[in-house]
Short mmCIF file of C-alpha atoms in Angstrom, two decimals:
data_model
loop_
_atom_site.label_atom_id
_atom_site.label_comp_id
_atom_site.label_asym_id
_atom_site.label_seq_id
_atom_site.Cartn_x
_atom_site.Cartn_y
_atom_site.Cartn_z
CA MET A 20 17.66 -4.37 -2.10
CA THR A 21 17.01 -3.48 -5.73
CA LEU A 22 13.96 -4.79 -7.49
CA SER A 23 13.32 -5.58 -11.18
CA VAL A 24 9.74 -5.82 -12.18
CA ILE A 25 8.96 -8.04 -15.23
CA ILE A 26 5.58 -7.98 -16.94
CA PRO A 27 4.71 -10.40 -19.71
CA THR A 28 2.08 -9.00 -22.10
CA VAL A 29 -0.07 -9.82 -25.05
CA ASN A 30 -2.78 -7.32 -25.91
CA GLU A 31 -3.00 -5.59 -22.52
CA ALA A 32 -3.46 -2.03 -23.66
CA ASP A 33 -6.37 -1.41 -21.29
CA THR A 34 -4.37 -2.05 -18.12
CA ILE A 35 -0.61 -1.79 -18.82
CA GLY A 36 -0.20 1.98 -18.60
CA GLN A 37 -1.81 2.30 -15.17
CA LEU A 38 0.11 -0.69 -13.83
CA VAL A 39 3.48 0.78 -14.94
CA ARG A 40 2.59 4.22 -13.50
CA ASP A 41 1.61 2.59 -10.17
CA LEU A 42 4.89 0.65 -10.08
CA PHE A 43 6.96 3.83 -10.48
CA ARG A 44 4.68 5.74 -8.09
CA TYR A 45 5.04 3.30 -5.27
CA GLY A 46 8.40 1.78 -6.14
CA GLY A 47 10.50 4.88 -5.96
CA ASN A 48 14.31 4.49 -5.94
CA TRP A 49 14.14 0.77 -5.11
CA LEU A 50 13.22 -0.05 -8.70
CA ALA A 51 16.19 -1.13 -10.77
CA ASP A 52 13.96 -1.46 -13.85
CA VAL A 53 10.47 -2.15 -15.11
CA LEU A 54 10.49 -4.38 -18.15
CA VAL A 55 7.40 -5.09 -20.30
CA VAL A 56 8.16 -8.16 -22.27
CA ASP A 57 5.66 -8.42 -25.15
CA GLY A 58 4.67 -11.63 -26.90
CA GLY A 59 3.31 -10.14 -30.08
CA SER A 60 0.48 -7.67 -29.18
CA THR A 61 -1.62 -6.29 -32.00
CA ASP A 62 -3.01 -3.43 -29.90
CA ASP A 63 -1.34 -0.43 -28.24
CA THR A 64 0.14 -2.33 -25.40
CA THR A 65 3.81 -1.53 -26.17
CA ASP A 66 3.14 2.09 -26.93
CA ARG A 67 1.23 2.65 -23.74
CA ALA A 68 3.82 0.82 -21.63
CA ARG A 69 6.59 2.91 -23.11
CA GLN A 70 4.70 6.14 -22.60
CA ALA A 71 4.25 5.19 -18.91
CA GLY A 72 8.02 4.82 -18.58
CA ALA A 73 8.68 1.11 -18.86
CA ARG A 74 11.46 -0.46 -20.85
CA VAL A 75 9.66 -2.43 -23.58
CA VAL A 76 11.20 -5.41 -25.33
CA VAL A 77 9.73 -8.07 -27.64
CA ALA A 78 10.49 -11.66 -26.67
CA PRO A 79 12.14 -13.79 -29.36
CA LYS A 80 9.49 -16.45 -28.69
CA PRO A 81 5.90 -15.87 -27.32
CA GLY A 82 4.67 -17.65 -24.19
CA ARG A 83 4.66 -16.39 -20.68
CA ALA A 84 7.59 -18.54 -19.43
CA ASN A 85 9.69 -17.51 -22.40
CA GLN A 86 8.89 -13.86 -21.91
CA MET A 87 9.56 -13.81 -18.23
CA ASN A 88 12.92 -15.57 -18.63
CA TYR A 89 13.85 -13.10 -21.36
CA GLY A 90 12.93 -10.16 -19.14
CA ALA A 91 14.87 -11.64 -16.13
CA ALA A 92 18.01 -11.95 -18.35
CA LEU A 93 17.83 -8.28 -19.32
CA SER A 94 17.07 -7.02 -15.83
CA SER A 95 19.52 -5.91 -13.14
CA GLY A 96 17.84 -6.06 -9.84
CA GLU A 97 18.84 -8.32 -6.94
CA VAL A 98 15.16 -9.47 -6.61
CA LEU A 99 12.88 -10.24 -9.52
CA TYR A 100 9.14 -9.40 -9.33
CA PHE A 101 6.90 -11.01 -11.88
CA VAL A 102 3.57 -9.24 -12.31
CA HIS A 103 0.65 -9.96 -14.67
CA ALA A 104 -0.56 -6.95 -16.67
CA ASP A 105 -4.09 -6.99 -15.36
CA VAL A 106 -3.12 -6.92 -11.66
CA LYS A 107 -3.40 -3.93 -9.34
CA ILE A 108 -0.32 -4.07 -7.20
CA HIS A 109 -0.26 -3.40 -3.46
CA PRO A 110 1.06 0.13 -2.74
CA GLU A 111 3.52 -1.19 -0.14
CA PHE A 112 4.98 -3.89 -2.38
CA VAL A 113 8.62 -2.66 -2.02
CA ASN A 114 8.50 -2.64 1.76
CA ASP A 115 6.59 -5.89 1.90
CA ILE A 116 9.05 -7.76 -0.35
CA SER A 117 12.05 -6.25 1.47
CA GLN A 118 10.81 -7.36 4.82
CA ALA A 119 10.10 -10.82 3.48
CA ILE A 120 13.60 -11.17 2.09
CA GLU A 121 15.13 -9.74 5.28
CA SER A 122 13.15 -12.34 7.26
CA GLY A 123 14.98 -15.13 5.39
CA ASN A 124 12.56 -15.91 2.58
CA ASP A 125 13.88 -16.50 -0.94
CA ALA A 126 10.58 -16.04 -2.73
CA GLY A 127 6.84 -15.46 -2.14
CA CYS A 128 3.64 -13.93 -3.32
CA TYR A 129 0.61 -11.99 -2.19
CA ARG A 130 -2.89 -13.12 -1.41
CA PHE A 131 -5.47 -11.83 -3.93
CA ARG A 132 -8.95 -10.65 -4.21
CA PHE A 133 -10.99 -10.24 -7.39
CA ALA A 134 -12.18 -6.89 -8.71
CA SER A 135 -15.71 -8.15 -8.17
CA SER A 136 -18.08 -8.53 -5.23
CA HIS A 137 -19.47 -11.88 -6.46
CA PRO A 138 -19.72 -14.15 -3.39
CA LEU A 139 -18.16 -17.17 -5.03
CA LEU A 140 -15.21 -15.11 -6.19
CA ARG A 141 -14.82 -13.87 -2.56
CA LEU A 142 -14.63 -17.57 -1.59
CA ASN A 143 -11.87 -18.13 -4.18
CA SER A 144 -10.01 -15.10 -2.84
CA TYR A 145 -10.24 -16.42 0.75
CA GLY A 146 -8.49 -19.59 -0.24
CA THR A 147 -5.30 -17.70 -1.24
CA ARG A 148 -4.39 -17.26 2.46
CA PHE A 149 -3.63 -20.94 2.69
CA PRO A 150 -0.26 -22.45 1.66
CA GLY A 151 -1.51 -25.28 -0.68
CA ILE A 152 -0.24 -25.22 -4.29
CA MET A 153 -3.83 -25.12 -5.61
CA SER A 154 -4.25 -21.79 -3.88
CA ARG A 155 -1.34 -20.24 -5.80
CA GLY A 156 -1.10 -18.70 -9.24
CA GLY A 157 0.71 -16.08 -11.25
CA ASP A 158 -2.06 -13.51 -10.64
CA GLN A 159 -0.78 -13.26 -7.06
CA THR A 160 2.49 -11.87 -8.35
CA LEU A 161 5.77 -13.63 -7.58
CA PHE A 162 9.00 -12.30 -6.18
CA ILE A 163 12.18 -14.29 -6.05
CA THR A 164 15.85 -13.55 -5.41
CA ARG A 165 17.95 -13.52 -8.53
CA ALA A 166 20.33 -16.02 -6.91
CA LEU A 167 17.55 -18.61 -6.46
CA PHE A 168 15.97 -17.90 -9.85
CA ASN A 169 19.30 -18.54 -11.56
CA ARG A 170 19.94 -21.68 -9.51
CA LEU A 171 16.57 -23.07 -10.56
CA GLY A 172 17.21 -22.19 -14.22
CA GLY A 173 14.28 -19.79 -14.28
CA PHE A 174 10.84 -20.84 -15.64
CA GLN A 175 10.75 -24.13 -17.56
CA GLU A 176 9.84 -22.96 -20.97
CA ARG A 177 8.20 -26.21 -21.97
CA TYR A 178 5.36 -25.12 -19.66
CA VAL A 179 3.18 -23.16 -22.05
CA ILE A 180 0.65 -23.19 -19.14
CA MET A 181 1.12 -23.94 -15.46
CA GLU A 182 4.65 -22.36 -15.45
CA ASP A 183 3.88 -20.53 -12.23
CA PHE A 184 2.90 -23.64 -10.33
CA ASP A 185 5.94 -25.53 -11.60
CA ILE A 186 8.38 -22.91 -10.37
CA ILE A 187 6.68 -22.53 -6.99
CA LEU A 188 7.00 -26.30 -6.44
CA ARG A 189 10.63 -26.11 -7.32
CA ILE A 190 11.19 -23.05 -5.13
CA ARG A 191 9.75 -24.90 -2.17
CA GLU A 192 12.20 -27.82 -2.62
CA THR A 193 15.26 -25.68 -2.15
CA GLY A 194 14.25 -22.34 -0.60
CA ARG A 195 11.83 -20.56 1.75
CA PHE A 196 8.53 -19.35 0.20
CA CYS A 197 6.13 -17.01 2.00
CA ILE A 198 2.72 -15.55 1.41
CA ILE A 199 2.49 -11.86 2.24
CA PRO A 200 -0.76 -11.44 4.21
CA LYS A 201 -2.05 -8.60 2.03
CA ASP A 202 -4.03 -8.51 -1.18
CA VAL A 203 -3.25 -7.64 -4.80
CA ILE A 204 -6.38 -7.11 -6.91
CA VAL A 205 -6.87 -9.34 -9.95
CA SER A 206 -9.19 -9.06 -12.92
CA ALA A 207 -12.41 -11.18 -12.95
CA ARG A 208 -12.63 -11.02 -16.75
CA LYS A 209 -12.24 -14.79 -17.17
CA TYR A 210 -15.31 -15.26 -14.90
CA VAL A 211 -17.25 -12.58 -16.78
CA SER A 212 -16.90 -14.39 -20.09
CA ASN A 213 -17.45 -17.82 -18.51
CA SER A 214 -19.45 -19.00 -15.53
CA TRP A 215 -17.89 -19.47 -12.13
CA LEU A 216 -18.48 -23.24 -12.36
CA ARG A 217 -17.03 -23.50 -15.86
CA VAL A 218 -13.75 -21.83 -14.81
CA GLN A 219 -13.53 -24.00 -11.70
CA VAL A 220 -13.96 -27.18 -13.73
CA ALA A 221 -11.37 -26.01 -16.25
CA ASN A 222 -8.87 -25.11 -13.44
CA LEU A 223 -9.40 -28.50 -11.77
CA THR A 224 -8.82 -30.28 -15.06
CA ALA A 225 -5.60 -28.39 -15.72
CA PHE A 226 -4.35 -29.15 -12.24
CA SER A 227 -5.22 -32.86 -12.64
CA LEU A 228 -3.45 -33.11 -15.89
CA PHE A 229 -0.40 -31.18 -14.46
CA PHE A 230 0.00 -33.56 -11.55
CA MET A 231 -0.42 -36.52 -13.92
CA ASN A 232 2.61 -35.20 -15.85
CA VAL A 233 0.60 -34.72 -19.06
CA ALA A 234 2.42 -32.71 -21.74
CA PRO A 235 1.91 -28.90 -21.15
CA THR A 236 0.87 -28.38 -24.77
CA ARG A 237 -2.01 -30.89 -24.26
CA ILE A 238 -3.00 -29.16 -20.99
CA ALA A 239 -3.08 -25.77 -22.71
CA GLN A 240 -5.21 -27.18 -25.60
CA THR A 241 -7.63 -28.77 -23.18
CA TYR A 242 -7.89 -25.61 -21.05
CA LYS A 243 -8.60 -23.36 -24.03
CA ARG A 244 -11.25 -25.68 -25.36
CA MET A 245 -13.08 -25.50 -21.99
CA LEU A 246 -13.21 -21.70 -21.81
CA ASN A 247 -14.23 -18.80 -23.98
#
C-alpha cells in the first residue's frame, strides 16, 4: 500500500510545518507524496510547508473540496489520506490505515479528542466513537482508496461547507467505512473564540440545513454569521 497525504490550507503557518514533519517522521517509505494544497494563504503557510518537505501547490479555485480534489488528481498513492492542517496525526497512522484496508474497508477515519481538558469538549470527543454521521467530520482525517474516490467522483465541489459529511454518506452507500478506535488530536480554537454552546448551535443549524438540502452557499453564510 502506498499513501498520498493531501492537506488543504489557508493561513495555517502556525501548524503546517510540524504536521508535515510528523507525517514524514511516522510515514516512512509508505508515503507516496505529501501535498499541501493552498487556497490563497497570506501568511507563511506555503514556505513552511515546503521547508518541511511537502510538495506545495496552489489550487486553481479556493475551497476545501476544490483543493482536496486538485491534490488527489496530482497525487500517486493507492490510498488517499485527507488531513486538516491543525490536526495532530496518530503516530501509527500508516499501520492503522493499512490494517483497515486489509480488513476489507474502503475508507475510514479516526476518533478525535480536543487539545483541551474542558469537560464539554471531552463529551464531544467521546461521541466520535459512535458511527452516526453527526459524530463525523473532516477533523478526524479521512482515508479512502483511490479506486473508490474516483468511482465517487471525489468531493462534490458545490459543497463549500459540509463536503466531508457528503462524501462519507456517499462512501457508505457503496463501500465499507470504518472508525479506527484511536484518537487524532484536533484544535479547540473554534471553541476558544466562541462559547461551547454557540458552536454547538451553529453545528446543529448547519446539519439541519444540510439534511434539508439547502444550498451549500447559504449554509456557509449562515454558519459564518453565527461564529466569530
